[in-house]
Protein backbone atom coordinates (compact mmCIF):
# COMPACT_ATOMS: atom_id res chain seq x y z
CA UNK A 1 0.00 0.00 0.00
CA UNK A 2 2.81 2.41 0.76
CA UNK A 3 4.34 2.06 -2.69
CA UNK A 4 1.16 2.97 -4.65
CA UNK A 5 0.53 5.91 -2.32
CA UNK A 6 4.07 7.15 -2.86
CA UNK A 7 3.61 6.83 -6.60
CA UNK A 8 0.36 8.79 -6.43
CA UNK A 9 1.97 11.54 -4.34
CA UNK A 10 4.90 11.73 -6.76
CA UNK A 11 2.51 11.98 -9.70
CA UNK A 12 0.57 14.76 -7.97
CA UNK A 13 3.79 16.64 -7.21
CA UNK A 14 4.86 16.41 -10.85
CA UNK A 15 1.46 17.68 -12.00
CA UNK A 16 1.69 20.61 -9.58
CA UNK A 17 5.21 21.46 -10.78
CA UNK A 18 4.16 21.24 -14.42
CA UNK A 19 1.15 23.42 -13.71
CA UNK A 20 3.31 26.03 -11.95
CA UNK A 21 5.84 26.04 -14.81
CA UNK A 22 3.09 26.54 -17.35
CA UNK A 23 1.68 29.28 -15.19
CA UNK A 24 5.03 31.03 -15.05
CA UNK A 25 5.67 30.87 -18.79
CA UNK A 26 2.16 31.83 -19.94
CA UNK A 27 2.61 35.64 -19.55
CA UNK A 28 5.69 35.52 -21.79
CA UNK A 29 3.39 35.04 -24.79
CA UNK A 30 1.91 38.49 -24.37
CA UNK A 31 4.24 40.18 -21.97
CA UNK A 32 5.06 43.20 -24.19
CA UNK A 33 3.87 46.41 -22.59
CA UNK A 34 2.31 48.49 -25.36
CA UNK A 35 2.17 51.49 -23.04
CA UNK A 36 5.96 51.79 -23.51
CA UNK A 37 5.23 52.98 -27.02
CA UNK A 38 2.71 55.52 -25.77
CA UNK A 39 4.80 58.68 -25.89
CA UNK A 40 6.28 58.49 -29.39
CA UNK A 41 3.25 56.69 -30.83
CA UNK A 42 0.90 59.37 -29.57
CA UNK A 43 3.10 62.14 -30.96
CA UNK A 44 3.56 60.45 -34.35
CA UNK A 45 -0.03 59.36 -34.95
CA UNK A 46 -1.60 62.56 -33.68
CA UNK A 47 0.88 64.65 -35.63
CA UNK A 48 0.22 62.81 -38.89
CA UNK A 49 -3.54 62.90 -38.43
CA UNK A 50 -3.49 66.59 -37.55
CA UNK A 51 -1.32 67.44 -40.53
CA UNK A 52 -3.48 65.48 -42.94
CA UNK A 53 -6.86 66.67 -41.66
CA UNK A 54 -5.85 70.27 -41.03
CA UNK A 55 -4.20 70.88 -44.40
CA UNK A 56 -6.78 68.89 -46.39
CA UNK A 57 -9.61 70.79 -44.69
CA UNK A 58 -7.86 74.12 -45.26
CA UNK A 59 -7.29 73.38 -48.94
CA UNK A 60 -10.86 72.21 -49.44
CA UNK A 61 -12.16 75.32 -47.74
CA UNK A 62 -10.09 77.58 -50.00
CA UNK A 63 -11.05 75.47 -53.01
CA UNK A 64 -14.73 75.95 -52.25
CA UNK A 65 -14.47 79.67 -53.05
CA UNK A 66 -11.40 79.87 -55.34
CA UNK A 67 -10.87 78.27 -58.73
CA UNK A 68 -7.11 78.82 -58.81
CA UNK A 69 -4.97 75.83 -57.90
CA UNK A 70 -2.23 78.19 -56.73
CA UNK A 71 -4.44 79.54 -53.95
CA UNK A 72 -5.07 76.03 -52.62
CA UNK A 73 -1.39 75.09 -52.75
CA UNK A 74 -0.25 78.28 -51.03
CA UNK A 75 -2.89 77.88 -48.32
CA UNK A 76 -1.90 74.24 -47.83
CA UNK A 77 1.82 75.05 -47.63
CA UNK A 78 1.18 77.82 -45.10
CA UNK A 79 -0.89 75.38 -43.08
CA UNK A 80 1.92 72.82 -43.20
CA UNK A 81 4.55 75.25 -41.87
CA UNK A 82 2.32 76.83 -39.25
CA UNK A 83 0.94 73.48 -38.08
CA UNK A 84 4.34 71.78 -37.84
CA UNK A 85 5.72 74.66 -35.77
CA UNK A 86 2.64 74.69 -33.56
CA UNK A 87 2.78 70.92 -32.99
CA UNK A 88 6.50 71.02 -32.16
CA UNK A 89 6.13 73.86 -29.66
CA UNK A 90 3.05 72.37 -28.06
CA UNK A 91 4.61 68.93 -27.72
CA UNK A 92 7.83 70.38 -26.34
CA UNK A 93 6.00 72.34 -23.64
CA UNK A 94 3.76 69.38 -22.80
CA UNK A 95 6.61 66.88 -22.46
CA UNK A 96 8.72 69.39 -20.49
CA UNK A 97 5.87 69.68 -18.01
CA UNK A 98 5.56 65.91 -17.81
CA UNK A 99 9.31 65.57 -17.28
CA UNK A 100 9.28 68.18 -14.50
CA UNK A 101 6.47 66.33 -12.74
CA UNK A 102 8.34 63.02 -12.93
CA UNK A 103 11.58 64.57 -11.69
CA UNK A 104 9.76 66.16 -8.76
CA UNK A 105 8.21 62.80 -7.92
CA UNK A 106 11.62 61.12 -8.03
CA UNK A 107 13.02 63.74 -5.63
CA UNK A 108 10.14 63.20 -3.21
CA UNK A 109 10.73 59.45 -3.25
CA UNK A 110 14.44 59.94 -2.58
CA UNK A 111 13.71 62.23 0.38
CA UNK A 112 11.42 59.56 1.81
CA UNK A 113 14.17 56.97 1.40
CA UNK A 114 12.19 54.93 -1.09
CA UNK A 115 14.18 52.16 -2.76
CA UNK A 116 12.26 52.54 -6.03
CA UNK A 117 14.11 55.62 -7.23
CA UNK A 118 13.43 56.60 -10.86
CA UNK A 119 15.77 56.11 -13.76
CA UNK A 120 16.83 59.17 -15.75
CA UNK A 121 16.88 57.10 -18.94
CA UNK A 122 13.11 56.56 -18.66
CA UNK A 123 12.34 60.26 -18.51
CA UNK A 124 10.60 61.68 -21.60
CA UNK A 125 12.73 63.64 -24.04
CA UNK A 126 11.05 66.94 -25.01
CA UNK A 127 13.24 67.54 -28.07
CA UNK A 128 12.59 64.11 -29.54
CA UNK A 129 8.86 64.42 -28.95
CA UNK A 130 8.77 67.88 -30.55
CA UNK A 131 10.73 66.71 -33.59
CA UNK A 132 8.52 63.63 -33.98
CA UNK A 133 5.37 65.76 -33.86
CA UNK A 134 6.65 68.27 -36.40
CA UNK A 135 7.86 65.60 -38.84
CA UNK A 136 4.67 63.58 -38.48
CA UNK A 137 2.53 66.66 -39.10
CA UNK A 138 4.55 67.48 -42.22
CA UNK A 139 4.22 63.92 -43.54
CA UNK A 140 0.46 64.04 -43.14
CA UNK A 141 0.20 67.52 -44.64
CA UNK A 142 2.16 66.56 -47.76
CA UNK A 143 -0.55 64.09 -48.85
CA UNK A 144 -3.25 66.62 -49.84
CA UNK A 145 -0.63 69.00 -51.26
CA UNK A 146 0.67 66.35 -53.66
CA UNK A 147 -2.86 65.23 -54.50
CA UNK A 148 -3.92 68.74 -55.61
CA UNK A 149 -0.70 69.98 -57.17
CA UNK A 150 -1.25 68.83 -60.77
CA UNK A 151 -5.04 69.01 -61.19
CA UNK A 152 -6.52 72.04 -62.92
CA UNK A 153 -10.25 71.44 -62.63
CA UNK A 154 -11.52 72.54 -59.23
CA UNK A 155 -14.22 69.90 -58.70
CA UNK A 156 -11.86 67.07 -59.62
CA UNK A 157 -9.10 68.60 -57.48
CA UNK A 158 -11.31 68.77 -54.38
CA UNK A 159 -12.55 65.21 -54.94
CA UNK A 160 -8.99 63.92 -55.30
CA UNK A 161 -7.89 65.71 -52.13
CA UNK A 162 -10.81 64.17 -50.21
CA UNK A 163 -10.08 60.70 -51.62
CA UNK A 164 -6.35 60.89 -50.90
CA UNK A 165 -7.05 62.14 -47.38
CA UNK A 166 -9.47 59.26 -46.78
CA UNK A 167 -6.97 56.64 -47.90
CA UNK A 168 -4.23 58.19 -45.75
CA UNK A 169 -6.57 58.33 -42.75
CA UNK A 170 -7.28 54.61 -43.11
CA UNK A 171 -3.55 53.88 -43.31
CA UNK A 172 -2.80 56.01 -40.24
CA UNK A 173 -5.62 54.36 -38.34
CA UNK A 174 -4.42 50.85 -39.18
CA UNK A 175 -0.78 51.63 -38.38
CA UNK A 176 -1.70 53.23 -35.07
CA UNK A 177 -3.89 50.28 -34.12
CA UNK A 178 -1.23 47.70 -35.00
CA UNK A 179 1.53 49.52 -33.13
CA UNK A 180 -0.69 50.17 -30.13
CA UNK A 181 -2.26 46.72 -30.00
CA UNK A 182 -5.84 48.03 -30.34
CA UNK A 183 -8.70 46.86 -32.63
CA UNK A 184 -7.95 47.84 -36.23
CA UNK A 185 -11.51 48.36 -37.42
CA UNK A 186 -12.59 50.54 -34.54
CA UNK A 187 -9.45 52.68 -34.65
CA UNK A 188 -9.59 53.19 -38.42
CA UNK A 189 -13.30 54.03 -38.43
CA UNK A 190 -12.83 56.60 -35.67
CA UNK A 191 -9.99 58.31 -37.54
CA UNK A 192 -11.79 58.35 -40.90
CA UNK A 193 -15.11 59.62 -39.56
CA UNK A 194 -13.37 62.38 -37.61
CA UNK A 195 -11.45 63.47 -40.71
CA UNK A 196 -14.60 63.52 -42.84
CA UNK A 197 -16.38 65.66 -40.29
CA UNK A 198 -13.55 68.19 -40.19
CA UNK A 199 -13.21 68.40 -43.98
CA UNK A 200 -16.96 68.60 -44.54
CA UNK A 201 -17.47 71.30 -41.94
CA UNK A 202 -14.59 73.41 -43.27
CA UNK A 203 -15.71 73.06 -46.88
CA UNK A 204 -19.36 73.83 -46.14
CA UNK A 205 -18.86 76.77 -43.79
CA UNK A 206 -16.19 78.39 -45.96
CA UNK A 207 -18.34 78.04 -49.07
CA UNK A 208 -21.34 79.46 -47.22
CA UNK A 209 -19.48 82.50 -45.91
CA UNK A 210 -17.45 83.09 -49.09
CA UNK A 211 -20.41 82.76 -51.44
CA UNK A 212 -22.86 84.66 -49.27
CA UNK A 213 -20.66 87.75 -48.94
CA UNK A 214 -19.04 87.45 -52.40
CA UNK A 215 -15.60 87.77 -50.85
CA UNK A 216 -12.66 88.63 -53.04
CA UNK A 217 -9.77 86.51 -51.83
Rosetta silent file (secondary structure, phi, psi, omega in degrees, C-alpha in Angstrom):
SEQUENCE: XXXXXXXXXXXXXXXXXXXXXXXXXXXXXXXXXXXXXXXXXXXXXXXXXXXXXXXXXXXXXXXXXXXXXXXXXXXXXXXXXXXXXXXXXXXXXXXXXXXXXXXXXXXXXXXXXXXXXXXXXXXXXXXXXXXXXXXXXXXXXXXXXXXXXXXXXXXXXXXXXXXXXXXXXXXXXXXXXXXXXXXXXXXXXXXXXXXXXXXXXXXXXXXXXXXXXXXXX
SCORE:     score description
SCORE:     0.000 S_00000001
   1 L     0.000  -34.438 -176.728    0.000    0.000    0.000 S_00000001
   2 H   -67.969  -35.531 -177.467    2.806    2.406    0.762 S_00000001
   3 H   -66.760  -47.080  177.636    4.342    2.060   -2.692 S_00000001
   4 H   -61.460  -39.012  178.465    1.157    2.970   -4.649 S_00000001
   5 H   -62.216  -40.250  179.506    0.527    5.907   -2.316 S_00000001
   6 H   -65.211  -37.992  178.310    4.071    7.151   -2.858 S_00000001
   7 H   -65.831  -40.284  178.715    3.614    6.829   -6.600 S_00000001
   8 H   -63.670  -43.780  179.061    0.357    8.795   -6.425 S_00000001
   9 H   -62.585  -40.971  179.158    1.970   11.543   -4.342 S_00000001
  10 H   -64.105  -40.196  178.832    4.905   11.726   -6.762 S_00000001
  11 H   -64.811  -41.005  178.169    2.514   11.985   -9.702 S_00000001
  12 H   -63.344  -41.658  178.977    0.573   14.762   -7.972 S_00000001
  13 H   -61.686  -42.458  179.273    3.791   16.635   -7.206 S_00000001
  14 H   -63.630  -40.206  179.118    4.862   16.414  -10.846 S_00000001
  15 H   -63.707  -40.966  179.472    1.462   17.681  -11.997 S_00000001
  16 H   -63.949  -42.486 -179.215    1.690   20.606   -9.583 S_00000001
  17 H   -64.450  -44.124  178.853    5.208   21.463  -10.776 S_00000001
  18 H   -62.529  -39.412  179.573    4.164   21.238  -14.423 S_00000001
  19 H   -64.677  -40.980  179.679    1.149   23.424  -13.706 S_00000001
  20 H   -66.382  -39.257  179.390    3.312   26.031  -11.953 S_00000001
  21 H   -65.061  -41.035  177.307    5.841   26.041  -14.815 S_00000001
  22 H   -64.664  -36.208  179.616    3.088   26.536  -17.354 S_00000001
  23 H   -65.698  -35.910 -178.221    1.677   29.276  -15.192 S_00000001
  24 H   -72.117  -37.458 -173.139    5.032   31.034  -15.051 S_00000001
  25 H   -87.511  -13.251 -178.641    5.666   30.869  -18.786 S_00000001
  26 H   -59.452  -45.475 -178.240    2.163   31.834  -19.938 S_00000001
  27 H   -62.284  -20.145 -177.133    2.610   35.638  -19.547 S_00000001
  28 H   -65.055  -22.270 -179.816    5.692   35.519  -21.788 S_00000001
  29 H   -64.619  -38.042 -176.335    3.392   35.042  -24.793 S_00000001
  30 H  -133.810   50.009 -174.093    1.909   38.488  -24.367 S_00000001
  31 L   -91.432   -4.028 -178.568    4.244   40.181  -21.965 S_00000001
  32 L   -69.079  130.894 -179.796    5.059   43.196  -24.187 S_00000001
  33 L   -92.510  104.714 -177.856    3.871   46.406  -22.595 S_00000001
  34 H   -68.099  -18.618  179.825    2.306   48.487  -25.364 S_00000001
  35 H   -66.898  -19.498  177.284    2.174   51.489  -23.040 S_00000001
  36 H   -64.349  -25.157  178.712    5.961   51.794  -23.506 S_00000001
  37 H   -86.630   -2.250 -169.701    5.231   52.975  -27.016 S_00000001
  38 H   -56.311  -44.726 -173.250    2.710   55.521  -25.769 S_00000001
  39 H   -65.791  -56.770 -176.674    4.802   58.676  -25.892 S_00000001
  40 H   -73.274  -31.257  178.701    6.277   58.486  -29.391 S_00000001
  41 H   -66.657  -43.055  179.493    3.246   56.687  -30.827 S_00000001
  42 H   -61.961  -44.935 -179.590    0.896   59.372  -29.572 S_00000001
  43 H   -64.018  -42.490 -176.715    3.104   62.137  -30.961 S_00000001
  44 H   -70.256  -48.858 -176.854    3.564   60.453  -34.347 S_00000001
  45 H   -67.925  -45.477  178.854   -0.029   59.358  -34.953 S_00000001
  46 H   -63.935  -39.987  179.244   -1.604   62.562  -33.676 S_00000001
  47 H   -62.862  -45.208  179.831    0.882   64.650  -35.635 S_00000001
  48 H   -65.718  -43.980  178.339    0.224   62.810  -38.892 S_00000001
  49 H   -62.499  -43.973  179.777   -3.540   62.904  -38.432 S_00000001
  50 H   -62.827  -44.249  179.374   -3.493   66.587  -37.548 S_00000001
  51 H   -61.832  -45.118 -179.181   -1.319   67.439  -40.534 S_00000001
  52 H   -64.494  -52.402 -175.102   -3.476   65.485  -42.938 S_00000001
  53 H   -69.015  -42.723 -177.894   -6.864   66.670  -41.661 S_00000001
  54 H   -62.639  -50.876 -176.517   -5.848   70.273  -41.032 S_00000001
  55 H   -71.290  -40.229  177.595   -4.204   70.882  -44.402 S_00000001
  56 H   -62.442  -43.229  178.776   -6.779   68.891  -46.390 S_00000001
  57 H   -64.793  -42.506  179.210   -9.613   70.786  -44.691 S_00000001
  58 H   -61.853  -45.183 -179.864   -7.863   74.115  -45.259 S_00000001
  59 H   -66.465  -38.342  178.154   -7.285   73.375  -48.935 S_00000001
  60 H   -68.306  -36.006  176.677  -10.855   72.205  -49.444 S_00000001
  61 H   -63.875  -45.700  177.603  -12.156   75.316  -47.744 S_00000001
  62 H   -64.903  -40.597 -179.984  -10.094   77.575  -49.999 S_00000001
  63 H   -65.659  -22.006  179.799  -11.052   75.467  -53.012 S_00000001
  64 L   -71.353  -20.186 -178.398  -14.728   75.947  -52.254 S_00000001
  65 L  -122.360   -5.713 -178.883  -14.465   79.675  -53.048 S_00000001
  66 L  -128.891  133.800  178.076  -11.403   79.868  -55.341 S_00000001
  67 L   -79.978  -30.449 -170.444  -10.870   78.268  -58.733 S_00000001
  68 L   -69.335  129.286  177.687   -7.113   78.823  -58.815 S_00000001
  69 H   -67.345  -30.640 -178.646   -4.971   75.829  -57.895 S_00000001
  70 H   -62.136  -37.794  179.523   -2.233   78.191  -56.730 S_00000001
  71 H   -63.194  -41.866  178.654   -4.445   79.543  -53.946 S_00000001
  72 H   -64.816  -42.767 -177.545   -5.068   76.034  -52.623 S_00000001
  73 H   -66.785  -43.460  179.849   -1.388   75.094  -52.749 S_00000001
  74 H   -63.758  -43.261  178.158   -0.246   78.281  -51.027 S_00000001
  75 H   -62.278  -41.989  179.312   -2.892   77.879  -48.322 S_00000001
  76 H   -65.468  -40.581  179.391   -1.902   74.241  -47.835 S_00000001
  77 H   -65.976  -41.905  177.381    1.816   75.045  -47.632 S_00000001
  78 H   -61.627  -39.719  177.190    1.182   77.822  -45.098 S_00000001
  79 H   -64.492  -36.637  178.043   -0.892   75.377  -43.076 S_00000001
  80 H   -62.207  -50.605 -177.259    1.920   72.823  -43.199 S_00000001
  81 H   -64.651  -49.143 -178.013    4.545   75.245  -41.873 S_00000001
  82 H   -63.307  -41.626 -178.744    2.317   76.826  -39.248 S_00000001
  83 H   -67.812  -41.354  179.635    0.940   73.481  -38.084 S_00000001
  84 H   -63.308  -42.039  178.136    4.336   71.779  -37.841 S_00000001
  85 H   -64.785  -43.211 -179.545    5.721   74.656  -35.770 S_00000001
  86 H   -63.517  -43.519  179.110    2.639   74.692  -33.555 S_00000001
  87 H   -63.056  -43.142 -178.537    2.779   70.922  -32.994 S_00000001
  88 H   -63.467  -45.587 -178.571    6.496   71.016  -32.163 S_00000001
  89 H   -66.428  -44.600  179.925    6.134   73.856  -29.664 S_00000001
  90 H   -62.663  -42.633  179.607    3.045   72.371  -28.060 S_00000001
  91 H   -67.460  -38.842  179.512    4.605   68.934  -27.719 S_00000001
  92 H   -61.914  -47.063  179.746    7.832   70.383  -26.338 S_00000001
  93 H   -63.858  -42.995 -178.813    5.995   72.339  -23.644 S_00000001
  94 H   -62.597  -46.279 -177.943    3.755   69.378  -22.799 S_00000001
  95 H   -71.464  -33.645  174.396    6.612   66.884  -22.465 S_00000001
  96 H   -60.121  -42.349  178.371    8.723   69.385  -20.494 S_00000001
  97 H   -63.749  -43.706  177.973    5.869   69.678  -18.014 S_00000001
  98 H   -61.973  -41.674  179.827    5.558   65.905  -17.805 S_00000001
  99 H   -63.855  -42.568  178.880    9.310   65.573  -17.283 S_00000001
 100 H   -61.596  -40.233  178.826    9.284   68.181  -14.500 S_00000001
 101 H   -63.882  -42.628 -179.178    6.473   66.328  -12.741 S_00000001
 102 H   -68.383  -37.782  177.562    8.336   63.016  -12.928 S_00000001
 103 H   -65.245  -41.507  178.160   11.581   64.573  -11.690 S_00000001
 104 H   -62.874  -38.748  178.220    9.764   66.161   -8.763 S_00000001
 105 H   -66.021  -39.788  177.544    8.211   62.803   -7.915 S_00000001
 106 H   -61.702  -40.283  179.812   11.623   61.124   -8.028 S_00000001
 107 H   -66.459  -38.890  178.245   13.018   63.736   -5.630 S_00000001
 108 H   -64.969  -38.786  178.776   10.136   63.203   -3.206 S_00000001
 109 H   -66.751  -36.994  178.707   10.730   59.454   -3.252 S_00000001
 110 H   -67.133  -39.227  178.438   14.442   59.944   -2.579 S_00000001
 111 H   -64.413  -31.945  179.013   13.710   62.235    0.377 S_00000001
 112 L   -81.380   -5.440 -179.999   11.419   59.557    1.811 S_00000001
 113 L    77.649   23.241 -179.680   14.170   56.974    1.399 S_00000001
 114 L   -70.165  139.268 -179.204   12.190   54.926   -1.086 S_00000001
 115 L   -77.562  -20.698 -177.869   14.176   52.165   -2.761 S_00000001
 116 L   -86.843   57.346 -179.935   12.264   52.537   -6.032 S_00000001
 117 L   -69.531  145.530 -175.772   14.109   55.618   -7.228 S_00000001
 118 L   -70.639  163.910  179.125   13.433   56.595  -10.856 S_00000001
 119 L  -110.378  127.680 -177.771   15.773   56.106  -13.757 S_00000001
 120 H   -61.922  -27.722 -178.339   16.830   59.166  -15.746 S_00000001
 121 H   -68.498  -21.748 -178.825   16.881   57.099  -18.941 S_00000001
 122 H   -88.834   -4.216  179.967   13.112   56.562  -18.662 S_00000001
 123 L   -71.435  143.217  179.354   12.341   60.260  -18.511 S_00000001
 124 L   -66.069  146.789 -179.236   10.599   61.679  -21.602 S_00000001
 125 L  -103.468  109.919 -176.942   12.735   63.640  -24.035 S_00000001
 126 H   -61.849  -39.794 -177.979   11.050   66.945  -25.014 S_00000001
 127 H   -65.405  -43.000  179.197   13.242   67.539  -28.072 S_00000001
 128 H   -64.617  -42.146  179.868   12.591   64.107  -29.539 S_00000001
 129 H   -64.398  -41.207  179.695    8.858   64.418  -28.955 S_00000001
 130 H   -64.782  -44.187  179.761    8.774   67.881  -30.549 S_00000001
 131 H   -64.520  -40.951  178.987   10.727   66.714  -33.591 S_00000001
 132 H   -62.822  -41.084 -179.765    8.524   63.632  -33.985 S_00000001
 133 H   -65.600  -44.860 -179.037    5.373   65.756  -33.856 S_00000001
 134 H   -64.219  -45.452 -179.573    6.653   68.273  -36.401 S_00000001
 135 H   -65.446  -41.583  179.691    7.857   65.605  -38.843 S_00000001
 136 H   -64.119  -41.453  177.604    4.672   63.579  -38.476 S_00000001
 137 H   -60.766  -44.638 -179.316    2.532   66.665  -39.101 S_00000001
 138 H   -63.291  -40.228  178.428    4.552   67.479  -42.218 S_00000001
 139 H   -61.537  -45.321  178.311    4.222   63.921  -43.540 S_00000001
 140 H   -65.540  -38.212 -177.307    0.460   64.036  -43.135 S_00000001
 141 H   -70.702  -26.008 -178.711    0.201   67.524  -44.640 S_00000001
 142 H   -67.388  -28.558 -175.336    2.158   66.561  -47.757 S_00000001
 143 H   -58.467  -56.216  179.255   -0.547   64.092  -48.847 S_00000001
 144 H   -67.155  -29.415  177.672   -3.251   66.625  -49.841 S_00000001
 145 H   -63.220  -46.486  178.825   -0.625   68.997  -51.262 S_00000001
 146 H   -67.283  -35.498 -178.335    0.669   66.353  -53.661 S_00000001
 147 H   -65.183  -33.839 -174.747   -2.863   65.235  -54.503 S_00000001
 148 H   -96.492  -10.648 -168.277   -3.919   68.736  -55.606 S_00000001
 149 L   -63.374  -33.633 -170.681   -0.703   69.985  -57.171 S_00000001
 150 L  -116.572   21.380 -178.662   -1.246   68.828  -60.766 S_00000001
 151 L  -114.680  123.201 -176.170   -5.036   69.013  -61.194 S_00000001
 152 L   -83.904  -43.999 -174.912   -6.516   72.039  -62.923 S_00000001
 153 L   -72.551  128.643 -171.803  -10.248   71.444  -62.634 S_00000001
 154 H   -64.037  -47.007 -177.122  -11.516   72.541  -59.234 S_00000001
 155 H   -61.042  -43.800  178.661  -14.219   69.905  -58.702 S_00000001
 156 H   -65.582  -40.872 -179.423  -11.863   67.071  -59.615 S_00000001
 157 H   -60.194  -45.917 -179.916   -9.100   68.598  -57.480 S_00000001
 158 H   -65.114  -40.318  178.849  -11.314   68.768  -54.381 S_00000001
 159 H   -64.191  -40.783  179.631  -12.546   65.207  -54.944 S_00000001
 160 H   -66.598  -40.606  177.492   -8.987   63.922  -55.304 S_00000001
 161 H   -61.205  -44.720  179.890   -7.893   65.710  -52.131 S_00000001
 162 H   -63.916  -41.561 -179.911  -10.811   64.170  -50.212 S_00000001
 163 H   -66.750  -45.034  179.499  -10.083   60.702  -51.620 S_00000001
 164 H   -63.190  -39.694  178.387   -6.355   60.889  -50.903 S_00000001
 165 H   -64.709  -38.885  179.276   -7.051   62.136  -47.385 S_00000001
 166 H   -63.831  -46.239  178.881   -9.471   59.260  -46.781 S_00000001
 167 H   -61.304  -43.778 -179.966   -6.965   56.637  -47.902 S_00000001
 168 H   -65.405  -37.382  177.896   -4.235   58.192  -45.755 S_00000001
 169 H   -63.274  -40.237  176.806   -6.565   58.333  -42.754 S_00000001
 170 H   -62.186  -44.891  179.961   -7.276   54.615  -43.114 S_00000001
 171 H   -61.007  -47.057  179.677   -3.551   53.882  -43.313 S_00000001
 172 H   -62.006  -39.678  179.123   -2.795   56.006  -40.239 S_00000001
 173 H   -64.383  -42.435  179.638   -5.620   54.357  -38.335 S_00000001
 174 H   -66.726  -45.512 -179.904   -4.419   50.853  -39.184 S_00000001
 175 H   -61.687  -45.414  179.113   -0.779   51.629  -38.378 S_00000001
 176 H   -61.926  -39.590  179.624   -1.699   53.233  -35.072 S_00000001
 177 H   -67.108  -43.023 -179.742   -3.891   50.282  -34.121 S_00000001
 178 H   -65.324  -43.173 -179.545   -1.232   47.695  -35.000 S_00000001
 179 H   -70.659  -32.438 -178.698    1.528   49.515  -33.126 S_00000001
 180 H   -91.570   -6.376  178.748   -0.693   50.169  -30.133 S_00000001
 181 L    71.843   31.547 -179.535   -2.262   46.716  -29.999 S_00000001
 182 L  -111.103  164.980 -179.790   -5.839   48.035  -30.341 S_00000001
 183 L   -59.013  130.216 -175.135   -8.704   46.859  -32.627 S_00000001
 184 H   -68.320  -47.823 -176.660   -7.947   47.844  -36.231 S_00000001
 185 H   -61.001  -46.701 -178.711  -11.507   48.359  -37.422 S_00000001
 186 H   -64.496  -43.903 -179.040  -12.589   50.539  -34.541 S_00000001
 187 H   -64.703  -45.298 -178.894   -9.446   52.677  -34.650 S_00000001
 188 H   -64.706  -43.996 -179.296   -9.593   53.191  -38.417 S_00000001
 189 H   -61.550  -41.124 -179.943  -13.301   54.032  -38.425 S_00000001
 190 H   -62.467  -43.728 -178.850  -12.827   56.602  -35.675 S_00000001
 191 H   -66.493  -44.616 -177.507   -9.994   58.312  -37.538 S_00000001
 192 H   -66.552  -46.665 -179.140  -11.785   58.352  -40.898 S_00000001
 193 H   -62.149  -41.621  177.744  -15.110   59.619  -39.559 S_00000001
 194 H   -62.186  -41.303  177.843  -13.368   62.382  -37.613 S_00000001
 195 H   -64.982  -42.199  177.603  -11.453   63.465  -40.714 S_00000001
 196 H   -60.684  -42.326 -179.944  -14.601   63.521  -42.837 S_00000001
 197 H   -62.175  -43.070 -179.454  -16.384   65.658  -40.285 S_00000001
 198 H   -66.101  -45.237 -178.864  -13.551   68.194  -40.194 S_00000001
 199 H   -67.413  -41.191  179.837  -13.210   68.399  -43.980 S_00000001
 200 H   -65.532  -42.291  179.612  -16.963   68.596  -44.541 S_00000001
 201 H   -65.354  -43.426  179.995  -17.473   71.305  -41.936 S_00000001
 202 H   -64.202  -45.561  179.678  -14.587   73.406  -43.266 S_00000001
 203 H   -61.676  -48.412 -175.876  -15.713   73.064  -46.882 S_00000001
 204 H   -66.489  -46.761 -177.885  -19.364   73.831  -46.136 S_00000001
 205 H   -68.306  -40.177  179.144  -18.864   76.773  -43.794 S_00000001
 206 H   -65.752  -41.343  178.203  -16.195   78.389  -45.960 S_00000001
 207 H   -64.524  -40.336  179.472  -18.341   78.042  -49.066 S_00000001
 208 H   -63.160  -48.216 -178.683  -21.341   79.456  -47.224 S_00000001
 209 H   -70.319  -44.765 -178.336  -19.481   82.505  -45.914 S_00000001
 210 H   -65.475  -40.941 -179.197  -17.452   83.086  -49.087 S_00000001
 211 H   -75.336  -38.268 -176.494  -20.412   82.757  -51.442 S_00000001
 212 H   -66.907  -34.557 -177.682  -22.856   84.662  -49.269 S_00000001
 213 L  -103.210    2.606 -179.532  -20.656   87.746  -48.944 S_00000001
 214 L    47.597   53.398 -176.806  -19.042   87.454  -52.403 S_00000001
 215 L   -71.798  141.255  175.322  -15.598   87.767  -50.847 S_00000001
 216 L  -102.013  103.746 -176.516  -12.657   88.626  -53.043 S_00000001
 217 L   -99.494    0.000    0.000   -9.768   86.508  -51.831 S_00000001
